[in-house]
């Protein structure tokens, strides 16, 4: 099967996780919030299939291509309000940062596991999907045959070549999620598999992960009926445990971890990035503001160093992508990480 074709879908409601009142509702036990979460929430039914595909991918690159592997997370998680989901809470992320970054990682010789919100932007196809153009606008009819419209053909050829190169070298695997539960379980499984790569594994966590969720034990099985709630719906959400420390300390302790910090108030961005580094003890935070995220970002490291990366107005007007500047820098941090690990093991 082609690695770019998915055999499972995450956006359909999972009937297997129909409400189970026997699941205890967060007992006051002495285990961490992260462990409690996995104890009280069922994994997605397709998870073993994903684990197999990812393990094969990792093995191939470990034993045959020798490429470093990056896990790029992308898009936003949903929080379903009903088990047979009609309504859910979502967020703004379209997956631009993740899909664009994945392309530059591939161009720079990495193999990419792309953990993305299903139906959000994908590497390569992003150039033609989710635009105001219909995909048919890229085509034209010549002598009873369909051809690519000349206005787009040159650029499309470049994208096509890169896409084919990624596919033929088995360098890109697409793994979908929709809900925050699917995301967390899949992140955990992939991280544990990637730990085999030791320092050659890189995590680039650009997904916008929900901070609040409705536990499975509290989720109604069927669509919430408006007449049952006297015209009001009050939703009591719980905080999603912070999994980054589990990733750093337990799931993939030899890997380099880059997280993103999104804020809308520029006065707190650096402070929040620093507190994430202190709390999770990982290696790098890339800070961005909602309003300017396509034009400027800041690298923040545990020693308090700030390094701003900006597109000039001219570059921005010419539709240059800031990820083209971000990824080589991330890779040089990763190379230093790999070098420091090989020194330790010598
Ligand atoms: O898709 P675009 O429109 O291009 O937007 C890109 C972006 C703005 C979403 C992206 O650049 C970005 O900033 N992503 C992180 C946004 C965020 O919500 O961060 P956070 O503070 O919730 O989480 C911090 C980090 O921990 C993130 O890397 C997140 O993936 C990770 N995390 C958070 C919670 C959790 N339970 N598990 C996690 O792995």
Coordinates of C-alpha atoms and ligand atoms in Angstrom, one line a residue:
X1 CA 0.0 0.0 0.0
X2 CA 1.2 3.5 -0.7
X3 CA 2.4 5.2 2.5
X4 CA 0.5 8.3 1.5
X5 CA -2.8 6.6 1.4
X6 CA -4.7 6.2 4.7
X7 CA -6.7 3.1 5.4
X8 CA -8.4 4.5 8.5
X9 CA -10.5 7.7 9.2
X10 CA -10.5 9.6 12.4
X11 CA -13.3 12.0 11.8
X12 CA -16.1 9.4 12.1
X13 CA -17.6 8.9 15.6
X14 CA -16.1 5.8 17.2
X15 CA -19.0 3.7 18.3
X16 CA -16.6 1.4 20.2
X17 CA -16.0 4.1 22.8
X18 CA -19.8 4.4 23.5
X19 CA -20.3 5.6 27.0
X20 CA -19.1 3.3 29.7
X21 CA -20.4 4.2 33.2
X22 CA -18.1 1.7 34.8
X23 CA -15.1 3.9 34.0
X24 CA -14.3 5.7 37.3
X25 CA -14.4 9.4 37.0
X26 CA -10.9 10.4 38.0
X27 CA -10.6 8.7 41.4
X28 CA -8.6 10.6 44.0
X29 CA -5.6 8.2 43.6
X30 CA -1.9 9.0 44.0
X31 CA -1.1 8.7 40.3
X32 CA -0.2 11.5 38.0
X33 CA -2.8 13.3 35.9
X34 CA -1.2 11.8 32.7
X35 CA -1.5 8.2 34.0
X36 CA -5.0 8.8 35.2
X37 CA -5.9 10.1 31.7
X38 CA -4.7 6.9 30.0
X39 CA -6.3 4.7 32.7
X40 CA -9.7 6.4 32.2
X41 CA -9.8 6.8 28.5
X42 CA -9.9 4.2 25.8
X43 CA -7.4 4.1 23.0
X44 CA -8.7 4.5 19.4
X45 CA -9.6 1.2 17.9
X46 CA -7.2 1.6 14.9
X47 CA -4.1 2.4 17.1
X48 CA -2.4 -1.0 16.6
X49 CA -2.6 -0.4 12.8
X50 CA -0.8 2.9 13.1
X51 CA 1.8 1.5 15.5
X52 CA 2.6 -1.2 12.8
X53 CA 2.9 1.4 10.0
X54 CA 5.1 3.7 12.1
X55 CA 7.3 0.9 13.3
X56 CA 7.9 -0.2 9.7
X57 CA 8.7 3.4 8.7
X58 CA 11.1 3.9 11.6
X59 CA 12.8 0.5 10.9
X60 CA 13.2 1.4 7.2
X61 CA 14.9 4.7 7.9
X62 CA 17.0 3.2 10.8
X63 CA 18.3 0.3 8.8
X64 CA 18.2 1.4 5.2
X65 CA 18.1 5.2 4.5
X66 CA 19.9 6.3 7.6
X67 CA 17.8 9.5 7.7
X68 CA 16.9 11.4 10.8
X69 CA 13.2 11.3 11.6
X70 CA 11.0 14.2 12.7
X71 CA 7.5 13.9 14.0
X72 CA 5.6 17.0 12.9
X73 CA 2.3 17.5 14.7
X74 CA -0.1 19.8 12.8
X75 CA -3.6 21.2 12.9
X76 CA -5.9 21.4 15.9
X77 CA -7.5 18.7 18.1
X78 CA -11.3 18.6 18.6
X79 CA -13.2 18.1 21.8
X80 CA -16.4 16.1 21.2
X81 CA -19.4 16.9 23.3
X82 CA -21.3 13.7 22.4
X83 CA -20.1 10.2 21.8
X84 CA -22.0 9.9 18.5
X85 CA -20.5 13.3 17.7
X86 CA -22.7 15.9 16.2
X87 CA -21.2 18.8 18.2
X88 CA -17.6 19.4 19.1
X89 CA -15.2 22.3 20.2
X90 CA -12.6 23.1 17.6
X91 CA -9.8 25.7 17.1
X92 CA -8.5 27.9 14.4
X93 CA -5.4 26.0 13.2
X94 CA -5.5 25.0 9.5
X95 CA -2.2 23.2 9.7
X96 CA -0.3 25.7 7.6
X97 CA 2.8 25.7 9.9
X98 CA 2.9 21.9 10.2
X99 CA 2.4 21.1 6.5
X100 CA 4.8 23.8 5.3
X101 CA 7.5 22.8 7.8
X102 CA 7.1 19.1 6.8
X103 CA 8.0 20.0 3.2
X104 CA 11.2 21.9 4.3
X105 CA 12.2 19.0 6.6
X106 CA 11.9 16.6 3.6
X107 CA 13.9 19.0 1.4
X108 CA 16.6 19.0 4.1
X109 CA 16.9 15.2 4.1
X110 CA 14.7 14.2 7.0
X111 CA 12.0 11.5 7.0
X112 CA 8.7 12.9 8.3
X113 CA 6.0 11.4 10.4
X114 CA 3.1 13.8 9.8
X115 CA 0.6 13.6 12.7
X116 CA -2.2 15.8 11.5
X117 CA -5.8 16.7 12.0
X118 CA -7.7 14.8 9.3
X119 CA -8.7 17.0 6.4
X120 CA -6.3 19.8 7.5
X121 CA -3.5 21.0 5.2
X122 CA -1.1 18.3 4.0
X123 CA 2.5 18.7 2.6
X124 CA 2.4 19.3 -1.2
X125 CA -1.3 19.1 -1.7
X126 CA -1.7 22.2 0.5
X127 CA -0.7 24.3 -2.5
X128 CA -3.9 23.3 -4.2
X129 CA -6.4 22.5 -1.4
X130 CA -8.2 24.8 1.0
X131 CA -7.8 27.7 -1.5
X132 CA -10.4 30.0 -2.9
X133 CA -9.8 28.2 -6.2
X134 CA -11.8 25.1 -6.9
X135 CA -9.3 22.3 -8.0
X136 CA -10.9 22.4 -11.4
X137 CA -9.6 26.0 -11.9
X138 CA -6.1 24.5 -12.1
X139 CA -7.1 22.6 -15.3
X140 CA -8.1 23.4 -18.8
X141 CA -9.6 21.5 -21.7
X142 CA -7.4 21.1 -24.8
X143 CA -8.6 18.9 -27.8
X144 CA -11.1 17.0 -25.6
X145 CA -8.4 16.3 -23.0
X146 CA -7.7 17.8 -19.6
X147 CA -4.5 19.6 -19.2
X148 CA -2.9 21.8 -16.4
X149 CA -3.7 25.4 -16.9
X150 CA -0.5 27.1 -18.1
X151 CA -0.6 29.7 -15.4
X152 CA 0.0 27.0 -12.8
X153 CA 1.9 24.4 -14.7
X154 CA 5.5 25.5 -14.0
X155 CA 5.0 25.8 -10.2
X156 CA 2.9 22.6 -10.2
X157 CA 5.7 20.7 -11.8
X158 CA 8.1 21.7 -9.0
X159 CA 5.7 20.6 -6.4
X160 CA 4.9 17.4 -8.2
X161 CA 8.6 16.5 -8.4
X162 CA 9.1 17.1 -4.6
X163 CA 6.0 15.1 -3.8
X164 CA 7.1 12.2 -5.9
X165 CA 10.6 12.3 -4.5
X166 CA 9.1 12.1 -0.9
X167 CA 6.8 9.3 -1.9
X168 CA 9.3 7.2 -3.8
X169 CA 11.9 7.4 -1.1
X170 CA 9.3 6.4 1.5
X171 CA 10.2 9.6 3.4
X172 CA 6.7 10.8 4.4
X173 CA 4.0 9.0 6.3
X174 CA 0.7 10.6 7.0
X175 CA -1.0 9.8 10.3
X176 CA -4.4 11.4 11.1
X177 CA -6.2 12.3 14.3
X178 CA -9.4 14.3 15.0
X179 CA -10.1 14.3 18.7
X180 CA -7.7 15.2 21.5
X181 CA -8.0 11.7 22.8
X182 CA -6.9 10.2 19.4
X183 CA -4.0 12.8 19.3
X184 CA -2.7 11.9 22.8
X185 CA -2.8 8.2 22.3
X186 CA -1.2 8.4 18.9
X187 CA 1.5 10.8 20.1
X188 CA 2.3 8.4 23.0
X189 CA 2.6 5.4 20.7
X190 CA 4.7 7.2 18.0
X191 CA 7.0 8.7 20.7
X192 CA 7.7 5.3 22.2
X193 CA 8.5 3.8 18.8
X194 CA 10.7 6.8 17.9
X195 CA 12.7 6.3 21.1
X196 CA 14.6 3.5 19.2
X197 CA 16.2 6.2 17.1
X198 CA 17.7 7.8 20.3
X199 CA 19.0 11.3 19.5
X200 CA 18.2 11.0 15.8
X201 CA 14.6 11.5 16.6
X202 CA 13.2 15.0 16.6
X203 CA 9.8 16.2 17.8
X204 CA 8.3 19.4 16.2
X205 CA 5.0 20.0 18.0
X206 CA 3.2 22.6 16.0
X207 CA -0.3 21.2 16.7
X208 CA -2.8 23.3 18.6
X209 CA -3.8 20.9 21.4
X210 CA -7.0 21.6 23.3
X211 CA -6.5 22.7 26.9
X212 CA -9.9 21.5 28.1
X213 CA -11.9 18.4 27.3
X214 CA -15.0 16.4 28.3
X215 CA -13.9 13.1 29.9
X216 CA -15.4 9.9 28.3
X217 CA -17.1 9.1 31.6
X218 CA -19.2 12.4 31.3
X219 CA -19.9 12.3 27.6
X220 CA -23.5 11.7 26.6
X221 CA -23.9 8.9 24.1
X222 CA -26.3 10.6 21.8
X223 CA -26.9 14.1 20.4
X224 CA -27.7 16.6 23.2
X225 CA -31.4 17.6 23.0
X226 CA -32.0 21.3 23.3
X227 CA -35.3 20.9 25.1
X228 CA -33.6 18.9 27.9
X229 CA -31.6 21.9 29.0
X230 CA -34.1 24.6 29.4
X231 CA -32.6 26.6 26.5
X232 CA -29.1 26.7 28.1
X233 CA -26.2 24.3 27.7
X234 CA -23.6 24.4 30.5
X235 CA -20.5 22.4 29.7
X236 CA -18.2 21.4 32.6
X237 CA -14.8 20.8 31.0
X238 CA -11.7 19.3 32.7
X239 CA -8.1 20.4 32.0
X240 CA -6.1 18.3 29.5
X241 CA -3.1 17.0 31.5
X242 CA 0.2 18.5 30.2
X243 CA 1.8 15.5 28.3
X244 CA 4.9 17.3 27.3
X245 CA 6.7 16.3 30.5
X246 CA 5.8 12.6 29.9
X247 CA 7.1 12.8 26.4
X248 CA 10.4 14.4 27.5
X249 CA 10.9 12.2 30.6
X250 CA 9.4 8.8 29.7
X251 CA 8.2 8.3 26.2
X252 CA 11.2 9.5 24.2
X253 CA 13.9 10.8 26.6
X254 CA 16.8 10.6 24.1
X255 CA 15.0 12.7 21.4
X256 CA 15.2 16.4 20.9
X257 CA 11.8 18.1 21.5
X258 CA 10.7 21.4 20.0
X259 CA 7.4 22.9 21.1
X260 CA 5.5 25.9 19.9
X261 CA 4.0 28.6 22.1
X262 CA 1.2 30.6 20.7
X263 CA 0.1 33.9 22.3
X264 CA -1.9 36.9 21.2
X265 CA -0.3 39.4 23.7
X266 CA 3.3 40.1 22.7
X267 CA 4.3 41.2 26.2
X268 CA 4.0 37.7 27.6
X269 CA 5.3 35.6 24.7
X270 CA 9.0 35.2 25.9
X271 CA 7.9 34.7 29.6
X272 CA 5.5 31.9 28.6
X273 CA 8.1 30.3 26.3
X274 CA 10.6 30.3 29.2
X275 CA 8.1 28.9 31.7
X276 CA 7.3 26.0 29.2
X277 CA 11.1 25.2 29.0
X278 CA 11.3 25.3 32.8
X279 CA 8.2 23.2 33.3
X280 CA 9.0 20.5 30.7
X281 CA 12.8 20.6 30.5
X282 CA 12.9 20.2 26.8
X283 CA 15.3 21.8 24.4
X284 CA 13.6 24.5 22.3
X285 CA 10.4 26.6 22.2
X286 CA 9.4 28.5 19.1
X287 CA 7.2 31.4 20.1
X288 CA 4.7 32.9 17.7
X289 CA 1.9 35.5 17.9
X290 CA -1.4 34.7 16.3
X291 CA -1.4 38.0 14.4
X292 CA 2.1 37.8 13.0
X293 CA 2.9 34.1 12.9
X294 CA 3.5 33.9 9.2
X295 CA 6.0 36.8 9.3
X296 CA 8.0 36.4 12.5
X297 CA 8.8 33.8 15.2
X298 CA 11.3 33.6 18.1
X299 CA 13.5 30.7 19.1
X300 CA 13.8 30.5 22.9
X301 CA 16.4 28.2 24.5
X302 CA 16.7 27.1 28.2
X303 CA 19.7 29.5 28.8
X304 CA 17.2 32.4 28.1
X305 CA 18.6 33.1 24.6
X306 CA 16.1 34.8 22.2
X307 CA 16.6 34.6 18.5
X308 CA 14.0 36.3 16.3
X309 CA 13.5 35.1 12.7
X310 CA 11.7 37.5 10.4
X311 CA 10.7 37.8 6.8
X312 CA 11.2 41.3 5.3
X313 CA 8.2 43.1 4.0
X314 CA 9.4 42.3 0.5
X315 CA 9.9 38.6 1.2
X316 CA 6.4 38.5 2.7
X317 CA 4.9 40.3 -0.2
X318 CA 6.6 37.7 -2.5
X319 CA 4.9 34.9 -0.6
X320 CA 8.2 33.5 0.8
X321 CA 7.5 31.1 3.6
X322 CA 9.0 31.7 7.1
X323 CA 9.4 27.9 7.5
X324 CA 12.1 28.0 4.9
X325 CA 14.2 30.0 7.5
X326 CA 12.9 28.1 10.5
X327 CA 13.7 24.5 9.5
X328 CA 17.4 24.8 8.8
X329 CA 17.9 26.5 12.2
X330 CA 15.9 23.7 13.9
X331 CA 18.0 21.2 12.1
X332 CA 21.3 22.8 13.3
X333 CA 20.0 22.7 16.9
X334 CA 19.2 19.0 16.3
X335 CA 22.6 18.3 14.9
X336 CA 24.2 19.8 18.0
X337 CA 21.9 17.6 20.1
X338 CA 23.0 14.5 18.1
X339 CA 26.7 15.5 18.5
X340 CA 26.4 16.1 22.2
X341 CA 24.8 12.6 22.6
X342 CA 27.5 10.9 20.6
X343 CA 30.1 12.5 22.7
X344 CA 28.4 11.2 25.8
X345 CA 28.3 7.6 24.4
X346 CA 32.0 7.7 23.2
Ligands
LIG1 O1 -1.9 25.9 11.7 P1 -1.5 27.3 11.6 O2 -2.7 28.2 11.2 O3 -0.4 27.6 10.7 O4 -1.1 27.8 13.1 C1 0.1 27.3 13.6 C2 0.1 27.5 15.2 C3 -0.1 28.9 15.6 C4 -1.1 26.6 15.7 C5 1.5 26.9 15.7 O5 2.5 27.7 15.1 C6 1.5 26.9 17.2 O6 1.9 27.8 17.8 N1 1.2 25.7 17.8 C7 1.1 25.5 19.3 C8 -0.1 26.2 19.8 C9 -0.4 25.9 21.3 O7 -1.6 25.9 21.5 O8 0.5 25.6 22.2 P2 0.2 25.1 23.7 O9 0.6 26.1 24.7 O10 -1.3 24.6 23.9 O11 1.0 23.8 23.8 C10 2.4 23.9 23.9 C11 3.0 22.7 23.2 O12 2.7 21.5 23.8 C12 2.6 22.5 21.8 O13 3.7 22.2 21.0 C13 1.6 21.4 21.8 O14 1.6 20.6 20.6 C14 2.1 20.5 23.0 N2 1.0 19.9 23.8 C15 0.2 20.7 24.5 C16 -0.8 20.1 25.3 C17 -0.8 18.7 25.3 N3 -1.7 18.1 26.1 N4 0.1 17.9 24.6 C18 1.0 18.5 23.8 O15 1.8 17.9 23.2

